PDB file of C-alpha atoms in Angstrom:
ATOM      1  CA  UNK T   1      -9.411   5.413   2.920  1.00 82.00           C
ATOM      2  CA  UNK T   2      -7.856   2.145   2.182  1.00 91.00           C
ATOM      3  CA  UNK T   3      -4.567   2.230  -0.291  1.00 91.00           C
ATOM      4  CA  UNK T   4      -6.628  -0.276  -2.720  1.00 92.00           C
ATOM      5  CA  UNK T   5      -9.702   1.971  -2.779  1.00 94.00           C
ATOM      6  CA  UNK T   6      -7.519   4.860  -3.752  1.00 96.00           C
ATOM      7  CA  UNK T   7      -5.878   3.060  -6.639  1.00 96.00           C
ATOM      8  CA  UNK T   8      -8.607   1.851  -8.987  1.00 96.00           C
ATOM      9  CA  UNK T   9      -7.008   0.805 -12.011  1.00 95.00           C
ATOM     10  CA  UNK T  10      -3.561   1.551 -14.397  1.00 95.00           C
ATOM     11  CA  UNK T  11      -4.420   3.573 -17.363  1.00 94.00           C
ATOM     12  CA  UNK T  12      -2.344   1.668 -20.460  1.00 92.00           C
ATOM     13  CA  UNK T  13      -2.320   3.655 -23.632  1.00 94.00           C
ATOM     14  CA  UNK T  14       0.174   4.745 -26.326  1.00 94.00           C
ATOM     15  CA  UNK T  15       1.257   7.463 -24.276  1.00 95.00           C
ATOM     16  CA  UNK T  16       1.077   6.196 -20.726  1.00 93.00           C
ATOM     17  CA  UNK T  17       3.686   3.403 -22.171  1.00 91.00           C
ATOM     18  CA  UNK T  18       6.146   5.769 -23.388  1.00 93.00           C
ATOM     19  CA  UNK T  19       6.111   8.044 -20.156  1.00 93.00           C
ATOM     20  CA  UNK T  20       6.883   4.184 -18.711  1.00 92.00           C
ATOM     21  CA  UNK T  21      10.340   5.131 -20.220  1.00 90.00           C
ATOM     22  CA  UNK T  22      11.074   8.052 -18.160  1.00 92.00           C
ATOM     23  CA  UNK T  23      10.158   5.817 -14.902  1.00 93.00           C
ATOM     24  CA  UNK T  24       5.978   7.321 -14.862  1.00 95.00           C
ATOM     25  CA  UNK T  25       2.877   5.496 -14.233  1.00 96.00           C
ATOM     26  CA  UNK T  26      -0.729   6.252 -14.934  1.00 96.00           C
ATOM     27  CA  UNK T  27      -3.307   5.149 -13.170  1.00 97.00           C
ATOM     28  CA  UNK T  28      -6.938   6.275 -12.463  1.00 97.00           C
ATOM     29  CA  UNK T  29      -7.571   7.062  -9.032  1.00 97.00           C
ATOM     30  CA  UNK T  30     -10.679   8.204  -6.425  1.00 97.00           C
ATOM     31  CA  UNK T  31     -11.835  11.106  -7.019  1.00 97.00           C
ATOM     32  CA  UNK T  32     -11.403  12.577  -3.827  1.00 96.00           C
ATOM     33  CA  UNK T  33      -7.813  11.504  -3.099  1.00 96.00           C
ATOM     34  CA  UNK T  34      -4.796  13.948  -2.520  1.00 96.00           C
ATOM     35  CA  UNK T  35      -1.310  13.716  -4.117  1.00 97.00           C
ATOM     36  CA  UNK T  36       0.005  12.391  -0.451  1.00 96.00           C
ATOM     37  CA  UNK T  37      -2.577   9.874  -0.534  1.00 96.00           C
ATOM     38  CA  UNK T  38      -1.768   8.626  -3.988  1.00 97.00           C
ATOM     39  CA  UNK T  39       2.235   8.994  -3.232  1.00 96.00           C
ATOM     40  CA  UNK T  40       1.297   6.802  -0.205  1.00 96.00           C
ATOM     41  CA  UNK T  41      -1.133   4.070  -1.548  1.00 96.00           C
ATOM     42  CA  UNK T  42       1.833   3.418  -4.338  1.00 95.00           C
ATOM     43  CA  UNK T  43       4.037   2.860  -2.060  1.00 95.00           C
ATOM     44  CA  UNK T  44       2.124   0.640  -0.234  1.00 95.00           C
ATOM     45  CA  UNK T  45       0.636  -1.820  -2.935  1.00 94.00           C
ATOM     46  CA  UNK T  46       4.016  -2.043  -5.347  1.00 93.00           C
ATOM     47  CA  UNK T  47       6.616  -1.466  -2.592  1.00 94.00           C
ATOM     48  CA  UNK T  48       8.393   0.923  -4.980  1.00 93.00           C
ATOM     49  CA  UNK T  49       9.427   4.834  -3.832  1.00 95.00           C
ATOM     50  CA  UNK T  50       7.707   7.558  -4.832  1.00 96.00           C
ATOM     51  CA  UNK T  51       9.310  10.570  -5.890  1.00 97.00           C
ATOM     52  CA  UNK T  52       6.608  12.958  -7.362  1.00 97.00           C
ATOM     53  CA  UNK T  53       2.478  12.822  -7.743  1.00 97.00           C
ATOM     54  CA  UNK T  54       0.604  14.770 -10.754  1.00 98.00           C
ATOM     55  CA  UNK T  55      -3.021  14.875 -11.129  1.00 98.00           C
ATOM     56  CA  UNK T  56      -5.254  15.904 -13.580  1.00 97.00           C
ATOM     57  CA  UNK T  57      -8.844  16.003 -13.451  1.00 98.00           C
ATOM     58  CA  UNK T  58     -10.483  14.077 -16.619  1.00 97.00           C
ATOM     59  CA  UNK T  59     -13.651  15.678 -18.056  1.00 97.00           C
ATOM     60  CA  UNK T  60     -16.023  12.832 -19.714  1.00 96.00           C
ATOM     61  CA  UNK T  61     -16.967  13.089 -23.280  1.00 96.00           C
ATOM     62  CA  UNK T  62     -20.262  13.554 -24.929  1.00 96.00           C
ATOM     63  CA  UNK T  63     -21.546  10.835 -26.556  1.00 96.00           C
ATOM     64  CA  UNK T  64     -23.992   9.956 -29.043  1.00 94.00           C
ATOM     65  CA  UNK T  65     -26.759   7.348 -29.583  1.00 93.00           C
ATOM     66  CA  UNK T  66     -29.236   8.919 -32.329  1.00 94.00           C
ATOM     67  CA  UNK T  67     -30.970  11.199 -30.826  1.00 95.00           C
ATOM     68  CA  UNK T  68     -29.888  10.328 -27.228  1.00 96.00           C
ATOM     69  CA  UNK T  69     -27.149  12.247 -25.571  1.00 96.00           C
ATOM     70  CA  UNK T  70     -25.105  10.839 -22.633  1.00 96.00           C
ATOM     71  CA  UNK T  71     -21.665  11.502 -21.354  1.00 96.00           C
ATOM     72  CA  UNK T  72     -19.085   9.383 -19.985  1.00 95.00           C
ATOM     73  CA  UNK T  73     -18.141   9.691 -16.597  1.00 96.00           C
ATOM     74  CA  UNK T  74     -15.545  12.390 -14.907  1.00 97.00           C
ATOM     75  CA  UNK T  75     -12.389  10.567 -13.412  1.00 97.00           C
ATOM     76  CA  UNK T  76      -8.956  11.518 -11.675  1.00 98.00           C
ATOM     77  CA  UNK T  77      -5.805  10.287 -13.658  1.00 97.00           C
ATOM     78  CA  UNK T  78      -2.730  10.285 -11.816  1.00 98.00           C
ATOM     79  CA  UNK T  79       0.917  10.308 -13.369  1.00 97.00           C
ATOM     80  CA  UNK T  80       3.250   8.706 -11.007  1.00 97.00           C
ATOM     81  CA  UNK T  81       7.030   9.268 -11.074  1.00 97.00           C
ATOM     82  CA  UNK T  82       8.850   6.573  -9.258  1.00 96.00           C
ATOM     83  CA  UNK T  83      12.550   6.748  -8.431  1.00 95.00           C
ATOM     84  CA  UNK T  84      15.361   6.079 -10.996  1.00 92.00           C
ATOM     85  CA  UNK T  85      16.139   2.288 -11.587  1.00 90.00           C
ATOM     86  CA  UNK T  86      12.459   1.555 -10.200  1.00 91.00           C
ATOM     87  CA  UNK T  87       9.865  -0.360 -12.287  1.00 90.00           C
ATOM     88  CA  UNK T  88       6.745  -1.741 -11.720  1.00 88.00           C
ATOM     89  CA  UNK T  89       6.085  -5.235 -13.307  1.00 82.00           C
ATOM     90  CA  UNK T  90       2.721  -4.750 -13.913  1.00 71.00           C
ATOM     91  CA  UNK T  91       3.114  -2.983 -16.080  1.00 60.00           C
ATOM     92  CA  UNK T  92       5.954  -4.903 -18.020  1.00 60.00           C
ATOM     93  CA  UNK T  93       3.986  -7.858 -18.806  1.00 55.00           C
TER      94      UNK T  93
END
């Protein structure tokens, strides 16, 4: 698996930007990738070190439309802990 298929997009919320602070990342990720596969694509795409990989599997929501149910899809969310004096720029802009 390629390091861009692994990495599919930053999450940027309230929270996510003040775990930023502390030197963490969060990004949604495949599904089917491993914390040494995240640590690894990371590292490859922002040329930054990796010191420790969390994941949490993201249930989707029930939604709503009238009488119509759906739900939103399941996802992987990664929090990414890079080493100290690290940043990604990304992110900063």
């Amino acid at each position: 698996m390629e390091a861009r298929d692994i990495i599919i997009k930053p999450l940027v919320t309230e929270r996510t930007t003040e775990l930023m602070a502390q030197g963490k990342y969060v990004f949604k990720v495949a599904k089917t990738a491993n914390k040494v596969e995240i640590g690894k694509a990371i590292e490859e795409i922002f040329k930054k070190k990796v010191v420790s990989v969390n994941t949490i599997n993201v249930t989707g929501k029930k939604k709503r439309m009238g009488r119509n149910v759906g739900k939103r899809s399941d996802y992987k969310k990664a929090i990414v802990k890079l080493a100290a004096g690290e940043t990604i720029e990304f992110f900063e802009a």
